[in-house]
C-alpha cells in the first residue's frame, strides 16, 4: 500500500507573531470570572440576588457532586426476595454488549426449581463503555447500573467484576481496596 | 398444478409441502420431516387448496401433488388458520426461552414472530409437566416445551427401530415419554435433538454451554469411521473466550476443555452418505481437538529428558537421525502412518519417504480398536476415515520392507532401528520392549499421553480435526472436503506442512509451498482425482470411482 504524505507548512504571519495582546486577553477573562463570582458570592452571603448562582467547587471526594438520576454507574446484580440471584444466565446481556465485556458461564442451579443460573458472571470493566444495553436487554431485571457507583479507578488493568462483587457479597470500595490491593485478590 | 398463481410441474408422489419447499416457498411445519412418515399432527402447515372449484384449508404435508390442484400458500384465511394453530400450541407452553438451549434455532420462536399474537388469551392455569428429565445418557426432555409432533418417536420407530419413545395419554394430558423402564441410549439417540423442532429434547452435552447465536460453523467430515458422514462444526472463538482460555491453558490445563472451541457437531444433509443423521460417536467425539493433553510444542530428548523446543530444531534432529539411519540402508527406518491423515497429508508423507527417499518399510495397517463395531445404518466396521487413499497411494511395505506385523521381529533382530510414527501411538502396534530397543523414536502426534514420554525421542505437534483443511476418501471412494474452523493451537501444524519443512533438511525438497500446491500435486498423482479441483468437490463431495473394483494407484 502506498503511504500518503501531506506536508503542512505553517508560516506565522504578522497577526500570529504579535501574540502579546492575546496573553493579556486571557488574563482578563480569568480575572473577570474571578471577580464576578466573588461579587456574586458576596451578594448571596447577604441574601441579595440569590437567583443568580455563582460557580461552585465541590470538595470531591469528601463532598461528591450530585449526579443525574439516570446516570449509568457500575453494574450490580439483583437478588430475589429469597436472596437467590435473579439472573437466569440467558446471556442476552452478553449478546447485546457491544464491547464483549460480559462473560457468563452458565450452569445447573443447585435449587431444583431453577434450572439455569450463572456459575460465573464477570464484567471486564475497563472494556465497558457504559452504554447500559445490558440493563435494557435483561428480561428479568437482574442487572442494573447504579447512579452512586461511579468511582472505578485503580492501579491495575484487570478491573474485573466477579459475581460476588456484582452481588455485593464482597465489599470492595474502590478507594480503599482496588488501589491498595487490586480487585482480583478482593474478588478471589 | 398451480402454486400461488404460477404453473409448476412436479413428479408424482410428492406432497404439497415438499413441492412448495422445492420452489423456495417455506411452509411452516413441525411434524413433517422428509425422512420420516407423514402423520399430520401439528396442523401448522395449512394452506388453501382449490380443487374442483371448491376451496378448503388443508394441511399441505398430507396433500399429494396432482393435476388441476391450486394452492395458495399465503392469504388472510391461511394466516388466520396458522395463527390459531400456533395459539393452541402455545397455550401450555412455558416461557422458557431465556434458559432454553434451542432458543435461536427454535421453529416455535420463528413462527411466533411470523404468526403469533403478542398477548396471551389463556385464562386457565398453564398445565405443568415434567421438566428437565433425563431420558437417556445424552438427552434431556422438557415435557412442557414439547409440541407433540412425534418426530422423535417416529425416528426411534422407523430409523433406529429401537422404539424407546412413545406418546402417552389423551387430549391435553398427552405427553411424550420414554417407554417404562427404557432409556434412550441407542447409538443414534443424539439425532432426536436435531429432529425436535422445539427445545423439548436437548443435548446434555450442549446443555447451557453456549447460546446458539454465538456459534460459527464450517462444513467438515466426521473422522471417526470410514463412512465419512457430513457434519458441521459449530465453534466459538469470541476474543474474550480466547483470552480466558489461554489463561486457563497456562494455569490449569485440565480445565482447558471448558473453554473448548468446538462446541458441538451437527449433521449436514447428504443423501448419498449419511442422510440426515450421524451417530453419537461422531456427535460427541470432538473433544480430542481441545483436549488437555494436546501436544502444543515440539519435544526433543536432551540431557534432562524430554524438553520443549521449537519445531525447526526438532525437524533438524529428525533429519539428521533419518539420514544417518538411511546411510546404513533405507529399510532401517520404519514409517507407520495412521489412516486418519487427510489425502494431502498422506500424499506429502508418501512423496517424501517413498518417492524421494525410497523407503520400503511403510505401512498404514495399524490395528483397529477392538471396541469399535459397525452397524447397518451408518457406522462402518473401519474406524479410520481414509484407508482408501492409503491403499490408492500404496502406503504399504514395498520389497524388502517391513509391515506392521513384521515390525517386532525386525526390531528384535536389529534390522529396523528408527521409527517414525505419524498420528499413531506406537504402543498400539508394538510392545514396550520393542519400543525401548529402537534407537530413534520420532512421533508426529496430536495428543501426547504422559506415559508415552519415556518412549519418545522427538515428538512434533500436529494440527487436530477442525484445525486443518483437507480431503478424505470414504470407504466407497467418495472424495469429501473438510474446512478448517480455526488456527491450530500452539506450534501445531498439518502433517503436510511438517513434511514440506522436513524435506529440505533431508536435501530432498518437495517443491510444495501451499495447501493448494499439495492438493494440485495430489490430483496429478492419483489419476482418479484428475478431474477434481477444490471447488468442484463441493460441500457434498464427489465419487472418485463407480465401484471399488476400478481401483488403481
Ligand atoms: S454497559 Fe454496555 S458495554 Fe458495559 S457491560 Fe453493559 S452492555 Fe456491555
Ligand atoms: S440478561 Fe439478565 S438474566 Fe440474562 S444473563 Fe444478563 S443479567 Fe442474567
Ligand atoms: S419432544 Fe420434540 S420431537 Fe418429540 S414430539 Fe415433542 S416436540 Fe416433537
Ligand atoms: S457413522 Fe462414522 S462417519 Fe458417521 S458420524 Fe458415526 S463415526 Fe462419524
Ligand atoms: S407438518 Fe403438516 S401437519 Fe405437521
JSON list of C-alpha atoms in Angstrom, two decimals, chain A residues 12-136:
[
{"chain": "A", "resi": 12, "resn": "UNK", "atom": "CA", "xyz": [3.13, 32.61, 11.06]},
{"chain": "A", "resi": 13, "resn": "UNK", "atom": "CA", "xyz": [2.13, 35.95, 9.70]},
{"chain": "A", "resi": 14, "resn": "UNK", "atom": "CA", "xyz": [2.12, 39.30, 11.44]},
{"chain": "A", "resi": 15, "resn": "UNK", "atom": "CA", "xyz": [-1.11, 38.52, 13.29]},
{"chain": "A", "resi": 16, "resn": "UNK", "atom": "CA", "xyz": [0.31, 35.36, 14.85]},
{"chain": "A", "resi": 17, "resn": "UNK", "atom": "CA", "xyz": [3.63, 36.97, 15.66]},
{"chain": "A", "resi": 18, "resn": "UNK", "atom": "CA", "xyz": [2.18, 39.66, 17.88]},
{"chain": "A", "resi": 19, "resn": "UNK", "atom": "CA", "xyz": [0.67, 37.32, 20.47]},
{"chain": "A", "resi": 20, "resn": "UNK", "atom": "CA", "xyz": [1.04, 39.63, 23.48]},
{"chain": "A", "resi": 21, "resn": "UNK", "atom": "CA", "xyz": [-2.46, 41.08, 23.12]},
{"chain": "A", "resi": 22, "resn": "UNK", "atom": "CA", "xyz": [-3.89, 37.50, 23.33]},
{"chain": "A", "resi": 23, "resn": "UNK", "atom": "CA", "xyz": [-1.98, 36.76, 26.53]},
{"chain": "A", "resi": 24, "resn": "UNK", "atom": "CA", "xyz": [-3.50, 39.81, 28.14]},
{"chain": "A", "resi": 25, "resn": "UNK", "atom": "CA", "xyz": [-6.94, 38.96, 26.85]},
{"chain": "A", "resi": 26, "resn": "UNK", "atom": "CA", "xyz": [-6.68, 35.53, 28.52]},
{"chain": "A", "resi": 27, "resn": "UNK", "atom": "CA", "xyz": [-5.66, 37.09, 31.80]},
{"chain": "A", "resi": 28, "resn": "UNK", "atom": "CA", "xyz": [-8.57, 39.48, 31.52]},
{"chain": "A", "resi": 29, "resn": "UNK", "atom": "CA", "xyz": [-11.06, 36.60, 31.13]},
{"chain": "A", "resi": 30, "resn": "UNK", "atom": "CA", "xyz": [-9.66, 34.73, 34.12]},
{"chain": "A", "resi": 31, "resn": "UNK", "atom": "CA", "xyz": [-9.81, 37.81, 36.27]},
{"chain": "A", "resi": 32, "resn": "UNK", "atom": "CA", "xyz": [-13.31, 38.67, 35.11]},
{"chain": "A", "resi": 33, "resn": "UNK", "atom": "CA", "xyz": [-14.59, 35.24, 36.17]},
{"chain": "A", "resi": 34, "resn": "UNK", "atom": "CA", "xyz": [-12.84, 35.52, 39.50]},
{"chain": "A", "resi": 35, "resn": "UNK", "atom": "CA", "xyz": [-14.20, 38.92, 40.39]},
{"chain": "A", "resi": 36, "resn": "UNK", "atom": "CA", "xyz": [-17.68, 38.32, 39.03]},
{"chain": "A", "resi": 37, "resn": "UNK", "atom": "CA", "xyz": [-18.03, 35.12, 41.03]},
{"chain": "A", "resi": 38, "resn": "UNK", "atom": "CA", "xyz": [-16.63, 36.73, 44.14]},
{"chain": "A", "resi": 39, "resn": "UNK", "atom": "CA", "xyz": [-19.11, 39.56, 43.75]},
{"chain": "A", "resi": 40, "resn": "UNK", "atom": "CA", "xyz": [-21.99, 37.11, 43.38]},
{"chain": "A", "resi": 41, "resn": "UNK", "atom": "CA", "xyz": [-20.86, 35.05, 46.38]},
{"chain": "A", "resi": 42, "resn": "UNK", "atom": "CA", "xyz": [-20.66, 38.19, 48.46]},
{"chain": "A", "resi": 43, "resn": "UNK", "atom": "CA", "xyz": [-24.14, 39.28, 47.42]},
{"chain": "A", "resi": 44, "resn": "UNK", "atom": "CA", "xyz": [-25.55, 35.79, 48.13]},
{"chain": "A", "resi": 45, "resn": "UNK", "atom": "CA", "xyz": [-24.00, 35.90, 51.57]},
{"chain": "A", "resi": 46, "resn": "UNK", "atom": "CA", "xyz": [-26.16, 38.90, 52.38]},
{"chain": "A", "resi": 47, "resn": "UNK", "atom": "CA", "xyz": [-29.21, 37.31, 50.80]},
{"chain": "A", "resi": 48, "resn": "UNK", "atom": "CA", "xyz": [-29.26, 39.57, 47.79]},
{"chain": "A", "resi": 49, "resn": "UNK", "atom": "CA", "xyz": [-29.85, 38.32, 44.20]},
{"chain": "A", "resi": 50, "resn": "UNK", "atom": "CA", "xyz": [-29.90, 34.66, 45.25]},
{"chain": "A", "resi": 51, "resn": "UNK", "atom": "CA", "xyz": [-31.34, 33.69, 41.89]},
{"chain": "A", "resi": 52, "resn": "UNK", "atom": "CA", "xyz": [-28.02, 34.26, 40.17]},
{"chain": "A", "resi": 53, "resn": "UNK", "atom": "CA", "xyz": [-25.90, 31.25, 41.17]},
{"chain": "A", "resi": 54, "resn": "UNK", "atom": "CA", "xyz": [-22.17, 31.72, 41.41]},
{"chain": "A", "resi": 55, "resn": "UNK", "atom": "CA", "xyz": [-19.76, 28.95, 40.31]},
{"chain": "A", "resi": 56, "resn": "UNK", "atom": "CA", "xyz": [-19.22, 26.24, 42.92]},
{"chain": "A", "resi": 57, "resn": "UNK", "atom": "CA", "xyz": [-16.27, 23.96, 43.62]},
{"chain": "A", "resi": 58, "resn": "UNK", "atom": "CA", "xyz": [-17.16, 20.57, 45.08]},
{"chain": "A", "resi": 59, "resn": "UNK", "atom": "CA", "xyz": [-14.79, 19.17, 47.67]},
{"chain": "A", "resi": 60, "resn": "UNK", "atom": "CA", "xyz": [-14.61, 15.78, 45.94]},
{"chain": "A", "resi": 61, "resn": "UNK", "atom": "CA", "xyz": [-14.30, 13.03, 47.15]},
{"chain": "A", "resi": 62, "resn": "UNK", "atom": "CA", "xyz": [-15.45, 14.07, 50.65]},
{"chain": "A", "resi": 63, "resn": "UNK", "atom": "CA", "xyz": [-18.33, 16.01, 49.16]},
{"chain": "A", "resi": 64, "resn": "UNK", "atom": "CA", "xyz": [-19.42, 14.27, 45.95]},
{"chain": "A", "resi": 65, "resn": "UNK", "atom": "CA", "xyz": [-21.27, 16.11, 43.26]},
{"chain": "A", "resi": 66, "resn": "UNK", "atom": "CA", "xyz": [-24.96, 15.16, 42.92]},
{"chain": "A", "resi": 67, "resn": "UNK", "atom": "CA", "xyz": [-25.47, 13.03, 39.83]},
{"chain": "A", "resi": 68, "resn": "UNK", "atom": "CA", "xyz": [-28.37, 12.90, 37.43]},
{"chain": "A", "resi": 69, "resn": "UNK", "atom": "CA", "xyz": [-30.82, 10.18, 38.35]},
{"chain": "A", "resi": 70, "resn": "UNK", "atom": "CA", "xyz": [-30.30, 8.41, 35.02]},
{"chain": "A", "resi": 71, "resn": "UNK", "atom": "CA", "xyz": [-26.54, 8.21, 35.28]},
{"chain": "A", "resi": 72, "resn": "UNK", "atom": "CA", "xyz": [-25.17, 4.78, 34.50]},
{"chain": "A", "resi": 73, "resn": "UNK", "atom": "CA", "xyz": [-22.56, 3.74, 37.01]},
{"chain": "A", "resi": 74, "resn": "UNK", "atom": "CA", "xyz": [-21.07, 0.44, 37.99]},
{"chain": "A", "resi": 75, "resn": "UNK", "atom": "CA", "xyz": [-23.14, -2.70, 37.46]},
{"chain": "A", "resi": 76, "resn": "UNK", "atom": "CA", "xyz": [-24.96, -4.60, 40.14]},
{"chain": "A", "resi": 77, "resn": "UNK", "atom": "CA", "xyz": [-26.73, -7.94, 40.03]},
{"chain": "A", "resi": 78, "resn": "UNK", "atom": "CA", "xyz": [-30.04, -8.01, 41.80]},
{"chain": "A", "resi": 79, "resn": "UNK", "atom": "CA", "xyz": [-31.47, -10.70, 44.02]},
{"chain": "A", "resi": 80, "resn": "UNK", "atom": "CA", "xyz": [-34.87, -12.21, 44.53]},
{"chain": "A", "resi": 81, "resn": "UNK", "atom": "CA", "xyz": [-36.71, -11.88, 47.79]},
{"chain": "A", "resi": 82, "resn": "UNK", "atom": "CA", "xyz": [-35.29, -15.17, 48.98]},
{"chain": "A", "resi": 83, "resn": "UNK", "atom": "CA", "xyz": [-31.77, -13.97, 48.32]},
{"chain": "A", "resi": 84, "resn": "UNK", "atom": "CA", "xyz": [-31.18, -16.05, 45.18]},
{"chain": "A", "resi": 85, "resn": "UNK", "atom": "CA", "xyz": [-29.77, -14.40, 42.10]},
{"chain": "A", "resi": 86, "resn": "UNK", "atom": "CA", "xyz": [-32.33, -13.12, 39.66]},
{"chain": "A", "resi": 87, "resn": "UNK", "atom": "CA", "xyz": [-30.09, -13.77, 36.70]},
{"chain": "A", "resi": 88, "resn": "UNK", "atom": "CA", "xyz": [-31.01, -16.89, 34.74]},
{"chain": "A", "resi": 89, "resn": "UNK", "atom": "CA", "xyz": [-27.89, -16.83, 32.60]},
{"chain": "A", "resi": 90, "resn": "UNK", "atom": "CA", "xyz": [-29.85, -16.21, 29.44]},
{"chain": "A", "resi": 91, "resn": "UNK", "atom": "CA", "xyz": [-26.81, -14.39, 28.07]},
{"chain": "A", "resi": 92, "resn": "UNK", "atom": "CA", "xyz": [-28.85, -11.66, 26.45]},
{"chain": "A", "resi": 93, "resn": "UNK", "atom": "CA", "xyz": [-26.62, -9.07, 28.08]},
{"chain": "A", "resi": 94, "resn": "UNK", "atom": "CA", "xyz": [-23.55, -10.88, 26.84]},
{"chain": "A", "resi": 95, "resn": "UNK", "atom": "CA", "xyz": [-25.14, -10.93, 23.41]},
{"chain": "A", "resi": 96, "resn": "UNK", "atom": "CA", "xyz": [-26.02, -7.28, 23.25]},
{"chain": "A", "resi": 97, "resn": "UNK", "atom": "CA", "xyz": [-22.86, -5.95, 24.87]},
{"chain": "A", "resi": 98, "resn": "UNK", "atom": "CA", "xyz": [-21.05, -4.04, 22.13]},
{"chain": "A", "resi": 99, "resn": "UNK", "atom": "CA", "xyz": [-17.72, -4.26, 23.94]},
{"chain": "A", "resi": 100, "resn": "UNK", "atom": "CA", "xyz": [-17.60, -8.01, 24.58]},
{"chain": "A", "resi": 101, "resn": "UNK", "atom": "CA", "xyz": [-17.01, -7.40, 28.22]},
{"chain": "A", "resi": 102, "resn": "UNK", "atom": "CA", "xyz": [-19.58, -9.64, 29.88]},
{"chain": "A", "resi": 103, "resn": "UNK", "atom": "CA", "xyz": [-18.67, -13.27, 30.24]},
{"chain": "A", "resi": 104, "resn": "UNK", "atom": "CA", "xyz": [-21.07, -15.77, 31.74]},
{"chain": "A", "resi": 105, "resn": "UNK", "atom": "CA", "xyz": [-20.50, -19.41, 32.46]},
{"chain": "A", "resi": 106, "resn": "UNK", "atom": "CA", "xyz": [-23.94, -20.95, 32.89]},
{"chain": "A", "resi": 107, "resn": "UNK", "atom": "CA", "xyz": [-24.53, -23.98, 35.00]},
{"chain": "A", "resi": 108, "resn": "UNK", "atom": "CA", "xyz": [-27.13, -26.19, 36.58]},
{"chain": "A", "resi": 109, "resn": "UNK", "atom": "CA", "xyz": [-28.54, -24.47, 39.63]},
{"chain": "A", "resi": 110, "resn": "UNK", "atom": "CA", "xyz": [-28.42, -26.27, 42.98]},
{"chain": "A", "resi": 111, "resn": "UNK", "atom": "CA", "xyz": [-32.02, -25.18, 43.53]},
{"chain": "A", "resi": 112, "resn": "UNK", "atom": "CA", "xyz": [-34.32, -27.75, 41.86]},
{"chain": "A", "resi": 113, "resn": "UNK", "atom": "CA", "xyz": [-36.90, -25.09, 40.99]},
{"chain": "A", "resi": 114, "resn": "UNK", "atom": "CA", "xyz": [-34.39, -23.16, 38.95]},
{"chain": "A", "resi": 115, "resn": "UNK", "atom": "CA", "xyz": [-32.74, -24.82, 36.01]},
{"chain": "A", "resi": 116, "resn": "UNK", "atom": "CA", "xyz": [-30.07, -22.47, 34.87]},
{"chain": "A", "resi": 117, "resn": "UNK", "atom": "CA", "xyz": [-28.01, -19.92, 36.71]},
{"chain": "A", "resi": 118, "resn": "UNK", "atom": "CA", "xyz": [-24.64, -18.28, 36.14]},
{"chain": "A", "resi": 119, "resn": "UNK", "atom": "CA", "xyz": [-21.77, -20.08, 37.75]},
{"chain": "A", "resi": 120, "resn": "UNK", "atom": "CA", "xyz": [-19.51, -17.28, 36.78]},
{"chain": "A", "resi": 121, "resn": "UNK", "atom": "CA", "xyz": [-20.52, -13.77, 35.85]},
{"chain": "A", "resi": 122, "resn": "UNK", "atom": "CA", "xyz": [-17.66, -11.47, 35.05]},
{"chain": "A", "resi": 123, "resn": "UNK", "atom": "CA", "xyz": [-17.57, -7.99, 33.63]},
{"chain": "A", "resi": 124, "resn": "UNK", "atom": "CA", "xyz": [-14.31, -6.64, 32.39]},
{"chain": "A", "resi": 125, "resn": "UNK", "atom": "CA", "xyz": [-14.97, -3.10, 33.47]},
{"chain": "A", "resi": 126, "resn": "UNK", "atom": "CA", "xyz": [-12.18, -1.49, 31.51]},
{"chain": "A", "resi": 127, "resn": "UNK", "atom": "CA", "xyz": [-13.76, -2.70, 28.28]},
{"chain": "A", "resi": 128, "resn": "UNK", "atom": "CA", "xyz": [-17.19, -1.43, 29.24]},
{"chain": "A", "resi": 129, "resn": "UNK", "atom": "CA", "xyz": [-18.44, 1.73, 27.54]},
{"chain": "A", "resi": 130, "resn": "UNK", "atom": "CA", "xyz": [-21.33, 2.25, 29.99]},
{"chain": "A", "resi": 131, "resn": "UNK", "atom": "CA", "xyz": [-23.91, 2.12, 27.26]},
{"chain": "A", "resi": 132, "resn": "UNK", "atom": "CA", "xyz": [-26.44, 0.42, 29.50]},
{"chain": "A", "resi": 133, "resn": "UNK", "atom": "CA", "xyz": [-27.58, -2.00, 26.83]},
{"chain": "A", "resi": 134, "resn": "UNK", "atom": "CA", "xyz": [-27.15, -4.89, 29.24]},
{"chain": "A", "resi": 135, "resn": "UNK", "atom": "CA", "xyz": [-29.66, -3.33, 31.59]},
{"chain": "A", "resi": 136, "resn": "UNK", "atom": "CA", "xyz": [-32.10, -2.81, 28.74]}
]
